[in-house]
Amino acid sequence: MTVEMPERPRKGGGGTAEVPGSAGQAAAACDGTTGSQETMTIEEVLRRENMLRAYQRVKRNKGSAGVDGMTVDELMPYLRSHWARIRNEIREGRYQPQPVLLVGIPKPGGRGMRRLGIPTVVDRMIQQALLQVLQPQIDPSFSESSYGFRPGRSAHQAVERAREHVRAGYRWVVDMDLEKFFDRVNHDILMSLVARRVKDKRILLLIRKYLQAGLMSGGVVSQRAEGTPQGGPLSPLLSNILLDELDRELERRGHRFVRYADDCNIYVRSRRAGERVLASVESFLWGRLRLKVNRDKSAVDRPWKRKFLGYTMTAHSEPKLRVAPESVKRLRDKVRELARQGRGRSLGWTVERLEPIIRGWVAYFQLAEVKAAFEELDQWLRRRLRCLLWRQWKRPRTRAMKLMKLGLERQRAFASAYNGHGPWWNAGASHMNRAVPTRYLRRYGLLSFLEEHQRLQRQLRTAVYGTVRTVV
């Protein structure tokens, strides 16, 4: 049997094996054209180059196996034997997606579990192929105030736009939280909105089947009448299609807003205006989209008292971005868990695993202009590592010996080792600060939150000034 989707694309085949770094960028790179309804067909989805890009994307993303247990490495051998059948079933409208494996991901701060649906690798590839055809055609029609899961847009841009609104005098925010958004999406409403943009009935049928694919939890498959669990490549685009209705309504009313996925902030000039907006938007969401606003988590407040995408800002007339306290708390919880894992291991093991955490966290919060959070985290992390060492030394005599080896005089070392206080107290005491100074931790490769932030800030300034000089 001839394999229709080889591992390498033909030269001059109209596509490339390389896929950009996000699903949205992959979609935008499909053909480099804005396209039309005529290009959003099932034949375009099944086109050899498009399917190859989808396969490579799924392979690069790796990810867990679905309900069938098939891994990414097993996908190509399976396709060699079964792709012709699957392709014909999709063309004829007979393809039936397998159930989605339901897993729970703990929410930050112990606020319950977030449901994540893991499709099989075959279904992930087909969804990715759909995304690569649909997103380049649909995305340009979305609102300029929408930033989530879109090519060329980011959370940083959303945060900057939010600050612009506050700087312009809109110093009250309607911070809306949609109640279990991904679990409450109405399939009929969503499909009617998709059908306005996509005319190929076979694509519409395939999308509906993905929406209605069962959920497997604990070995039991349950049918799905609403919702689109997070985890599939197509879910972000579908959520943007649905919430674009909200964006257009807010634009029609003349509101200033920023939306990132289901996180939407509307900026107004007074609390009274905010309360009116919240009530009217809540009515619109339920009446038009059958979505509920979670009143317990939504509020009308000052922007500097709320967080948006992990950031908050100061109350100055020229507001400065800063890291939200909740974001700092979430990071500390993560580091505490890592420190617990490192109790029976070397300090170097823990520091090595801290490095990507620090770099990633600071990279996300590089826009923050208030440096207090970074300084406090540096002090707290050094104390946490000293606490780890104190716990590892266990016995008072061992602690005394270690302190002397690190430079403390005998009398002080023994007095400190037998002081009766707990590990956290000792980690902040002068004897541990002297025995394990910052330079000692740096020898193991410990990164500084503040210094990493300053490095990224310099790069950001260089990029901005370089762009200005180029323009001039």
Tab-separated table of C-alpha atoms in Angstrom:
chain	number	residue	atom	x	y	z
A	1	MET	CA	0.000	0.000	0.000
A	2	THR	CA	1.273	3.446	-0.932
A	3	VAL	CA	1.694	5.825	1.983
A	4	GLU	CA	-0.021	9.136	1.211
A	5	MET	CA	1.716	11.159	3.909
A	6	PRO	CA	5.490	10.512	3.769
A	7	GLU	CA	7.924	11.703	6.392
A	8	ARG	CA	9.460	14.321	4.096
A	9	PRO	CA	7.672	16.835	1.880
A	10	ARG	CA	8.351	16.875	-1.837
A	11	LYS	CA	10.444	19.739	-3.146
A	12	GLY	CA	8.272	22.490	-4.493
A	13	GLY	CA	5.220	20.980	-2.811
A	14	GLY	CA	3.946	24.344	-1.649
A	15	GLY	CA	4.739	23.770	2.019
A	16	THR	CA	7.578	23.515	4.446
A	17	ALA	CA	8.392	20.988	7.113
A	18	GLU	CA	9.205	23.708	9.598
A	19	VAL	CA	6.402	24.952	11.825
A	20	PRO	CA	6.640	28.200	13.850
A	21	GLY	CA	6.667	28.135	17.616
A	22	SER	CA	2.934	28.333	18.355
A	23	ALA	CA	-0.248	26.804	17.000
A	24	GLY	CA	-1.380	30.213	15.803
A	25	GLN	CA	1.918	30.886	14.059
A	26	ALA	CA	1.743	27.468	12.453
A	27	ALA	CA	-1.657	28.341	11.099
A	28	ALA	CA	-0.495	31.707	9.819
A	29	ALA	CA	2.388	30.054	7.999
A	30	CYS	CA	0.232	27.659	5.980
A	31	ASP	CA	0.215	29.503	2.700
A	32	GLY	CA	0.965	33.101	3.603
A	33	THR	CA	-2.335	34.315	2.140
A	34	THR	CA	-5.432	35.821	3.666
A	35	GLY	CA	-7.593	33.318	1.782
A	36	SER	CA	-11.357	33.098	1.357
A	37	GLN	CA	-14.287	30.756	1.942
A	38	GLU	CA	-13.182	28.706	-1.072
A	39	THR	CA	-9.903	27.760	0.622
A	40	MET	CA	-11.603	26.545	3.811
A	41	THR	CA	-12.529	23.132	2.429
A	42	ILE	CA	-12.015	19.603	3.629
A	43	GLU	CA	-9.749	18.977	0.637
A	44	GLU	CA	-7.485	21.821	1.789
A	45	VAL	CA	-7.433	20.289	5.280
A	46	LEU	CA	-6.479	16.883	3.858
A	47	ARG	CA	-3.899	18.303	1.472
A	48	ARG	CA	-0.654	16.365	1.797
A	49	GLU	CA	1.552	19.329	2.789
A	50	ASN	CA	-0.968	20.541	5.340
A	51	MET	CA	-1.268	17.126	6.977
A	52	LEU	CA	2.510	16.777	7.064
A	53	ARG	CA	2.844	20.100	8.882
A	54	ALA	CA	0.152	18.987	11.330
A	55	TYR	CA	1.960	15.701	11.957
A	56	GLN	CA	5.272	17.461	12.568
A	57	ARG	CA	3.609	19.908	14.912
A	58	VAL	CA	2.057	17.123	17.000
A	59	LYS	CA	5.344	15.236	17.022
A	60	ARG	CA	7.257	18.304	18.213
A	61	ASN	CA	4.710	19.063	20.944
A	62	LYS	CA	4.939	15.459	22.200
A	63	GLY	CA	2.277	15.275	24.893
A	64	SER	CA	0.552	12.352	26.569
A	65	ALA	CA	-1.255	9.506	24.904
A	66	GLY	CA	-5.036	9.575	24.627
A	67	VAL	CA	-7.581	6.858	25.404
A	68	ASP	CA	-6.011	4.448	22.882
A	69	GLY	CA	-2.584	4.632	24.529
A	70	MET	CA	-0.857	5.553	21.249
A	71	THR	CA	2.238	7.722	21.699
A	72	VAL	CA	3.577	10.344	19.320
A	73	ASP	CA	6.421	8.003	18.296
A	74	GLU	CA	3.865	5.385	17.228
A	75	LEU	CA	1.841	7.795	15.124
A	76	MET	CA	3.712	7.577	11.794
A	77	PRO	CA	3.811	3.758	11.679
A	78	TYR	CA	0.070	3.768	12.363
A	79	LEU	CA	-0.592	6.328	9.633
A	80	ARG	CA	1.324	4.274	7.070
A	81	SER	CA	-1.244	1.520	7.494
A	82	HIS	CA	-4.426	3.455	8.244
A	83	TRP	CA	-4.212	6.975	6.785
A	84	ALA	CA	-5.924	6.113	3.476
A	85	ARG	CA	-8.945	4.775	5.378
A	86	ILE	CA	-9.065	7.721	7.797
A	87	ARG	CA	-8.800	10.232	4.934
A	88	ASN	CA	-11.690	8.606	3.059
A	89	GLU	CA	-13.822	8.501	6.201
A	90	ILE	CA	-13.246	12.233	6.748
A	91	ARG	CA	-14.105	13.040	3.135
A	92	GLU	CA	-17.296	11.002	3.311
A	93	GLY	CA	-18.329	12.344	6.724
A	94	ARG	CA	-18.016	8.923	8.376
A	95	TYR	CA	-14.988	9.613	10.585
A	96	GLN	CA	-15.743	9.319	14.304
A	97	PRO	CA	-13.244	10.856	16.742
A	98	GLN	CA	-12.300	8.783	19.762
A	99	PRO	CA	-13.298	9.928	23.260
A	100	VAL	CA	-11.132	12.507	24.994
A	101	LEU	CA	-9.144	11.401	28.038
A	102	LEU	CA	-10.172	13.644	30.937
A	103	VAL	CA	-7.519	14.599	33.483
A	104	GLY	CA	-7.577	17.117	36.321
A	105	ILE	CA	-4.906	19.790	36.739
A	106	PRO	CA	-4.774	21.514	40.155
A	107	LYS	CA	-5.586	25.207	39.976
A	108	PRO	CA	-3.206	27.674	41.666
A	109	GLY	CA	-3.821	28.266	45.347
A	110	GLY	CA	-5.793	25.068	45.831
A	111	ARG	CA	-8.858	26.489	44.039
A	112	GLY	CA	-10.035	23.118	42.763
A	113	MET	CA	-9.177	21.294	39.545
A	114	ARG	CA	-9.064	22.447	35.937
A	115	ARG	CA	-10.411	19.870	33.495
A	116	LEU	CA	-8.039	19.072	30.651
A	117	GLY	CA	-9.073	16.883	27.738
A	118	ILE	CA	-6.382	14.896	25.931
A	119	PRO	CA	-7.414	13.737	22.432
A	120	THR	CA	-5.643	10.800	20.817
A	121	VAL	CA	-2.563	11.669	18.775
A	122	VAL	CA	-4.478	10.938	15.554
A	123	ASP	CA	-7.249	13.351	16.541
A	124	ARG	CA	-4.697	15.948	17.649
A	125	MET	CA	-3.139	15.770	14.198
A	126	ILE	CA	-6.503	16.160	12.438
A	127	GLN	CA	-7.478	19.075	14.697
A	128	GLN	CA	-4.119	20.717	14.021
A	129	ALA	CA	-4.694	20.322	10.276
A	130	LEU	CA	-8.105	21.980	10.667
A	131	LEU	CA	-6.545	24.805	12.665
A	132	GLN	CA	-3.882	25.419	10.027
A	133	VAL	CA	-6.545	25.940	7.376
A	134	LEU	CA	-9.154	27.831	9.413
A	135	GLN	CA	-7.108	30.201	11.557
A	136	PRO	CA	-5.358	32.185	8.794
A	137	GLN	CA	-8.754	32.904	7.240
A	138	ILE	CA	-10.738	33.575	10.424
A	139	ASP	CA	-8.228	35.269	12.727
A	140	PRO	CA	-7.948	38.573	10.772
A	141	SER	CA	-11.656	39.168	11.414
A	142	PHE	CA	-11.243	39.097	15.194
A	143	SER	CA	-11.229	42.233	17.335
A	144	GLU	CA	-8.048	44.249	17.812
A	145	SER	CA	-8.723	44.037	21.555
A	146	SER	CA	-8.479	40.238	21.580
A	147	TYR	CA	-5.027	38.826	22.349
A	148	GLY	CA	-5.347	35.210	23.464
A	149	PHE	CA	-4.167	32.321	21.250
A	150	ARG	CA	-3.691	34.482	18.180
A	151	PRO	CA	-0.658	34.605	15.873
A	152	GLY	CA	1.552	37.621	16.483
A	153	ARG	CA	-0.213	38.500	19.744
A	154	SER	CA	0.798	37.876	23.330
A	155	ALA	CA	-0.091	38.334	26.968
A	156	HIS	CA	2.542	41.104	27.165
A	157	GLN	CA	0.706	43.086	24.493
A	158	ALA	CA	-2.566	42.628	26.368
A	159	VAL	CA	-1.038	43.914	29.595
A	160	GLU	CA	0.444	46.935	27.819
A	161	ARG	CA	-2.914	47.747	26.218
A	162	ALA	CA	-4.599	47.538	29.633
A	163	ARG	CA	-2.101	50.047	31.001
A	164	GLU	CA	-2.803	52.383	28.073
A	165	HIS	CA	-6.493	52.453	28.974
A	166	VAL	CA	-5.715	53.284	32.609
A	167	ARG	CA	-3.223	55.955	31.536
A	168	ALA	CA	-5.948	57.498	29.357
A	169	GLY	CA	-8.111	58.112	32.439
A	170	TYR	CA	-10.194	54.930	32.567
A	171	ARG	CA	-9.228	54.191	36.146
A	172	TRP	CA	-11.936	51.665	37.033
A	173	VAL	CA	-11.996	48.125	35.697
A	174	VAL	CA	-14.806	45.649	35.218
A	175	ASP	CA	-12.906	42.432	35.879
A	176	MET	CA	-15.112	39.634	34.530
A	177	ASP	CA	-14.705	35.946	35.228
A	178	LEU	CA	-16.747	33.515	33.147
A	179	GLU	CA	-18.027	30.588	35.178
A	180	LYS	CA	-16.463	27.309	33.956
A	181	PHE	CA	-16.258	28.729	30.443
A	182	PHE	CA	-14.750	25.719	28.670
A	183	ASP	CA	-17.258	23.397	30.361
A	184	ARG	CA	-20.307	25.540	29.530
A	185	VAL	CA	-19.905	26.300	25.810
A	186	ASN	CA	-23.235	25.711	24.050
A	187	HIS	CA	-22.572	23.541	20.984
A	188	ASP	CA	-25.509	24.808	18.908
A	189	ILE	CA	-24.630	28.468	19.463
A	190	LEU	CA	-20.950	27.830	18.737
A	191	MET	CA	-21.665	25.849	15.567
A	192	SER	CA	-24.016	28.549	14.276
A	193	LEU	CA	-21.193	31.077	14.650
A	194	VAL	CA	-18.685	28.756	12.977
A	195	ALA	CA	-21.145	28.183	10.106
A	196	ARG	CA	-21.181	31.932	9.409
A	197	ARG	CA	-17.477	31.709	8.561
A	198	VAL	CA	-17.095	28.170	7.175
A	199	LYS	CA	-19.323	26.893	4.380
A	200	ASP	CA	-17.910	23.405	3.811
A	201	LYS	CA	-20.442	21.118	5.507
A	202	ARG	CA	-17.896	18.345	5.935
A	203	ILE	CA	-15.694	20.630	8.024
A	204	LEU	CA	-18.706	21.690	10.089
A	205	LEU	CA	-19.680	18.054	10.641
A	206	LEU	CA	-16.143	17.151	11.703
A	207	ILE	CA	-15.963	20.062	14.171
A	208	ARG	CA	-19.319	19.106	15.693
A	209	LYS	CA	-18.133	15.538	16.117
A	210	TYR	CA	-15.082	16.788	17.961
A	211	LEU	CA	-17.304	18.890	20.201
A	212	GLN	CA	-19.517	15.907	20.959
A	213	ALA	CA	-16.761	13.317	21.377
A	214	GLY	CA	-17.194	11.512	24.680
A	215	LEU	CA	-15.135	12.096	27.805
A	216	MET	CA	-13.321	9.168	29.415
A	217	SER	CA	-12.656	9.425	33.134
A	218	GLY	CA	-11.835	6.463	35.330
A	219	GLY	CA	-12.328	4.112	32.404
A	220	VAL	CA	-15.939	5.242	31.872
A	221	VAL	CA	-16.994	7.196	28.769
A	222	SER	CA	-19.693	9.852	29.201
A	223	GLN	CA	-21.392	11.726	26.385
A	224	ARG	CA	-20.955	15.471	26.050
A	225	ALA	CA	-23.823	17.893	25.405
A	226	GLU	CA	-21.885	21.105	26.076
A	227	GLY	CA	-18.358	22.367	26.609
A	228	THR	CA	-15.063	22.108	24.758
A	229	PRO	CA	-12.384	20.788	27.144
A	230	GLN	CA	-9.021	22.495	26.997
A	231	GLY	CA	-6.282	20.378	25.488
A	232	GLY	CA	-7.143	19.999	21.808
A	233	PRO	CA	-5.470	22.255	19.195
A	234	LEU	CA	-8.852	23.454	17.913
A	235	SER	CA	-10.318	24.583	21.262
A	236	PRO	CA	-8.613	28.030	21.424
A	237	LEU	CA	-9.851	29.013	17.964
A	238	LEU	CA	-13.390	27.858	18.748
A	239	SER	CA	-13.400	29.821	22.006
A	240	ASN	CA	-12.252	32.948	20.152
A	241	ILE	CA	-15.019	32.504	17.566
A	242	LEU	CA	-17.594	32.339	20.353
A	243	LEU	CA	-16.225	35.232	22.403
A	244	ASP	CA	-15.779	37.412	19.321
A	245	GLU	CA	-19.507	38.050	19.739
A	246	LEU	CA	-18.735	39.643	23.107
A	247	ASP	CA	-15.905	41.684	21.574
A	248	ARG	CA	-18.170	43.052	18.846
A	249	GLU	CA	-20.860	43.960	21.352
A	250	LEU	CA	-18.366	45.837	23.517
A	251	GLU	CA	-17.040	47.660	20.442
A	252	ARG	CA	-20.578	48.539	19.373
A	253	ARG	CA	-21.130	50.117	22.785
A	254	GLY	CA	-17.860	52.036	22.537
A	255	HIS	CA	-16.141	50.390	25.514
A	256	ARG	CA	-12.404	50.167	26.063
A	257	PHE	CA	-11.498	46.573	26.873
A	258	VAL	CA	-8.835	43.886	26.658
A	259	ARG	CA	-9.630	40.201	26.305
A	260	TYR	CA	-7.239	37.284	26.578
A	261	ALA	CA	-9.146	34.013	26.028
A	262	ASP	CA	-11.941	34.037	28.645
A	263	ASP	CA	-10.224	36.712	30.766
A	264	CYS	CA	-11.867	40.044	29.922
A	265	ASN	CA	-11.278	43.477	31.493
A	266	ILE	CA	-13.422	46.490	30.588
A	267	TYR	CA	-12.106	49.940	31.538
A	268	VAL	CA	-14.462	52.764	32.561
A	269	ARG	CA	-14.270	56.146	34.292
A	270	SER	CA	-16.355	55.510	37.426
A	271	ARG	CA	-17.571	52.735	39.706
A	272	ARG	CA	-21.164	53.528	38.834
A	273	ALA	CA	-20.466	53.123	35.126
A	274	GLY	CA	-18.651	49.880	35.869
A	275	GLU	CA	-21.603	48.430	37.776
A	276	ARG	CA	-23.916	49.272	34.876
A	277	VAL	CA	-21.532	47.705	32.373
A	278	LEU	CA	-21.130	44.536	34.425
A	279	ALA	CA	-24.896	44.077	34.730
A	280	SER	CA	-25.572	44.709	31.042
A	281	VAL	CA	-22.714	42.507	29.815
A	282	GLU	CA	-23.816	39.740	32.157
A	283	SER	CA	-27.275	39.918	30.602
A	284	PHE	CA	-25.824	39.882	27.081
A	285	LEU	CA	-23.597	36.865	27.748
A	286	TRP	CA	-26.467	34.786	29.094
A	287	GLY	CA	-29.051	35.923	26.568
A	288	ARG	CA	-26.864	35.619	23.461
A	289	LEU	CA	-24.212	33.019	24.301
A	290	ARG	CA	-25.636	31.142	27.310
A	291	LEU	CA	-22.538	31.936	29.332
A	292	LYS	CA	-22.601	32.832	33.031
A	293	VAL	CA	-20.537	35.468	34.808
A	294	ASN	CA	-19.100	34.274	38.105
A	295	ARG	CA	-20.147	37.119	40.399
A	296	ASP	CA	-17.980	35.850	43.256
A	297	LYS	CA	-14.818	36.292	41.193
A	298	SER	CA	-15.914	39.289	39.111
A	299	ALA	CA	-15.707	42.836	40.439
A	300	VAL	CA	-15.690	46.538	39.652
A	301	ASP	CA	-12.563	47.948	41.266
A	302	ARG	CA	-9.410	49.951	40.761
A	303	PRO	CA	-6.955	48.301	38.331
A	304	TRP	CA	-4.195	48.383	40.938
A	305	LYS	CA	-6.381	46.276	43.245
A	306	ARG	CA	-6.981	43.578	40.627
A	307	LYS	CA	-4.635	41.373	38.647
A	308	PHE	CA	-4.662	40.765	34.907
A	309	LEU	CA	-2.617	37.943	33.401
A	310	GLY	CA	-0.447	37.838	36.518
A	311	TYR	CA	0.305	41.584	36.489
A	312	THR	CA	-1.115	44.532	38.342
A	313	MET	CA	-0.100	48.195	38.286
A	314	THR	CA	0.511	51.184	40.504
A	315	ALA	CA	-1.977	53.981	41.153
A	316	HIS	CA	0.194	56.701	39.590
A	317	SER	CA	-1.158	58.897	36.801
A	318	GLU	CA	1.513	57.171	34.716
A	319	PRO	CA	0.910	53.650	36.061
A	320	LYS	CA	3.814	51.269	36.387
A	321	LEU	CA	3.425	47.543	35.875
A	322	ARG	CA	4.279	45.239	38.748
A	323	VAL	CA	3.979	41.574	39.603
A	324	ALA	CA	0.674	40.708	41.274
A	325	PRO	CA	1.037	39.286	44.832
A	326	GLU	CA	-0.903	36.183	43.774
A	327	SER	CA	1.724	35.471	41.121
A	328	VAL	CA	4.509	35.690	43.687
A	329	LYS	CA	2.608	33.357	46.018
A	330	ARG	CA	2.126	30.835	43.223
A	331	LEU	CA	5.854	30.840	42.483
A	332	ARG	CA	6.737	30.391	46.145
A	333	ASP	CA	4.434	27.366	46.349
A	334	LYS	CA	6.206	25.845	43.364
A	335	VAL	CA	9.654	26.455	44.866
A	336	ARG	CA	8.563	25.006	48.214
A	337	GLU	CA	7.512	21.810	46.471
A	338	LEU	CA	10.856	21.619	44.671
A	339	ALA	CA	12.693	22.185	47.964
A	340	ARG	CA	10.776	19.299	49.535
A	341	GLN	CA	11.906	17.057	46.685
A	342	GLY	CA	15.495	18.190	47.226
A	343	ARG	CA	15.787	17.301	50.915
A	344	GLY	CA	17.591	14.056	50.208
A	345	ARG	CA	19.630	15.456	47.322
A	346	SER	CA	22.541	17.806	46.861
A	347	LEU	CA	22.174	21.571	46.856
A	348	GLY	CA	23.438	21.573	43.262
A	349	TRP	CA	20.535	19.306	42.207
A	350	THR	CA	18.003	21.781	43.579
A	351	VAL	CA	19.722	24.866	42.137
A	352	GLU	CA	19.950	23.219	38.724
A	353	ARG	CA	16.180	22.640	38.684
A	354	LEU	CA	15.518	26.144	39.899
A	355	GLU	CA	17.283	27.733	36.928
A	356	PRO	CA	14.577	27.131	34.250
A	357	ILE	CA	11.872	28.120	36.743
A	358	ILE	CA	13.595	31.435	37.501
A	359	ARG	CA	14.382	32.196	33.868
A	360	GLY	CA	10.855	31.406	32.688
A	361	TRP	CA	9.161	33.358	35.486
A	362	VAL	CA	11.319	36.449	35.054
A	363	ALA	CA	10.918	36.290	31.260
A	364	TYR	CA	7.151	36.418	31.653
A	365	PHE	CA	7.297	39.280	34.155
A	366	GLN	CA	10.020	41.233	32.378
A	367	LEU	CA	7.586	44.113	31.768
A	368	ALA	CA	7.312	44.773	35.514
A	369	GLU	CA	8.825	48.150	36.411
A	370	VAL	CA	8.557	47.797	40.195
A	371	LYS	CA	11.513	45.707	41.313
A	372	ALA	CA	10.454	45.028	44.928
A	373	ALA	CA	9.016	41.580	44.111
A	374	PHE	CA	12.294	40.460	42.534
A	375	GLU	CA	14.385	41.676	45.468
A	376	GLU	CA	12.085	39.990	48.007
A	377	LEU	CA	12.119	36.737	46.041
A	378	ASP	CA	15.920	36.732	45.998
A	379	GLN	CA	16.055	37.086	49.785
A	380	TRP	CA	13.310	34.502	50.304
A	381	LEU	CA	14.916	31.959	47.949
A	382	ARG	CA	18.320	32.228	49.605
A	383	ARG	CA	16.674	31.656	52.963
A	384	ARG	CA	14.760	28.682	51.544
A	385	LEU	CA	18.018	27.100	50.346
A	386	ARG	CA	19.691	27.707	53.706
A	387	CYS	CA	16.670	26.074	55.321
A	388	LEU	CA	17.146	23.092	52.999
A	389	LEU	CA	20.768	22.746	54.111
A	390	TRP	CA	19.825	23.014	57.785
A	391	ARG	CA	17.283	20.204	57.350
A	392	GLN	CA	19.789	18.045	55.495
A	393	TRP	CA	22.313	18.363	58.320
A	394	LYS	CA	19.650	16.902	60.691
A	395	ARG	CA	21.534	16.345	63.979
A	396	PRO	CA	22.821	19.226	66.148
A	397	ARG	CA	26.378	17.858	66.191
A	398	THR	CA	26.387	17.508	62.398
A	399	ARG	CA	25.136	21.074	62.121
A	400	ALA	CA	27.919	22.317	64.409
A	401	MET	CA	30.543	20.493	62.339
A	402	LYS	CA	29.148	21.883	59.087
A	403	LEU	CA	29.043	25.438	60.463
A	404	MET	CA	32.668	25.199	61.597
A	405	LYS	CA	33.694	23.813	58.230
A	406	LEU	CA	32.000	26.822	56.623
A	407	GLY	CA	33.980	29.260	58.758
A	408	LEU	CA	32.187	29.766	62.064
A	409	GLU	CA	34.221	29.647	65.255
A	410	ARG	CA	33.629	26.549	67.419
A	411	GLN	CA	31.744	28.227	70.290
A	412	ARG	CA	29.308	30.034	68.023
A	413	ALA	CA	28.828	26.970	65.818
A	414	PHE	CA	27.807	24.763	68.772
A	415	ALA	CA	25.612	27.468	70.320
A	416	SER	CA	23.795	27.903	66.993
A	417	ALA	CA	23.445	24.165	66.374
A	418	TYR	CA	21.842	23.577	69.784
A	419	ASN	CA	19.661	26.725	69.963
A	420	GLY	CA	16.381	24.766	69.786
A	421	HIS	CA	14.807	26.887	67.052
A	422	GLY	CA	13.288	25.439	63.894
A	423	PRO	CA	14.839	25.231	60.418
A	424	TRP	CA	13.149	28.347	58.999
A	425	TRP	CA	14.227	30.498	61.953
A	426	ASN	CA	17.804	29.272	61.663
A	427	ALA	CA	17.803	29.825	57.908
A	428	GLY	CA	17.226	33.531	58.551
A	429	ALA	CA	19.606	33.824	61.488
A	430	SER	CA	22.999	35.521	61.295
A	431	HIS	CA	24.996	32.302	61.731
A	432	MET	CA	23.516	30.752	58.552
A	433	ASN	CA	23.848	34.011	56.632
A	434	ARG	CA	27.521	34.125	57.547
A	435	ALA	CA	28.213	30.418	56.955
A	436	VAL	CA	26.220	30.268	53.696
A	437	PRO	CA	26.539	33.740	52.135
A	438	THR	CA	25.167	34.653	48.732
A	439	ARG	CA	28.514	33.988	47.034
A	440	TYR	CA	28.434	30.402	48.370
A	441	LEU	CA	25.049	29.795	46.700
A	442	ARG	CA	26.231	31.509	43.520
A	443	ARG	CA	29.039	28.958	43.226
A	444	TYR	CA	26.337	26.340	42.684
A	445	GLY	CA	24.887	28.424	39.852
A	446	LEU	CA	22.009	30.127	41.681
A	447	LEU	CA	20.396	32.805	39.525
A	448	SER	CA	19.205	36.114	40.922
A	449	PHE	CA	15.629	37.156	40.126
A	450	LEU	CA	16.622	40.813	40.206
A	451	GLU	CA	19.733	40.459	38.057
A	452	GLU	CA	17.914	38.332	35.486
A	453	HIS	CA	15.123	40.922	35.365
A	454	GLN	CA	17.639	43.744	34.922
A	455	ARG	CA	19.336	41.811	32.104
A	456	LEU	CA	16.041	41.371	30.251
A	457	GLN	CA	15.139	45.015	30.833
A	458	ARG	CA	18.419	46.075	29.226
A	459	GLN	CA	17.702	43.853	26.241
A	460	LEU	CA	14.207	45.313	25.965
A	461	ARG	CA	15.524	48.889	26.047
A	462	THR	CA	18.185	48.046	23.479
A	463	ALA	CA	15.556	46.554	21.161
A	464	VAL	CA	13.300	49.604	21.520
A	465	TYR	CA	16.057	52.168	21.027
A	466	GLY	CA	17.511	50.174	18.148
A	467	THR	CA	14.094	50.188	16.460
A	468	VAL	CA	13.747	53.928	17.002
A	469	ARG	CA	17.163	54.608	15.491
A	470	THR	CA	16.311	52.401	12.527
A	471	VAL	CA	13.075	54.279	11.948
A	472	VAL	CA	14.819	57.647	12.241
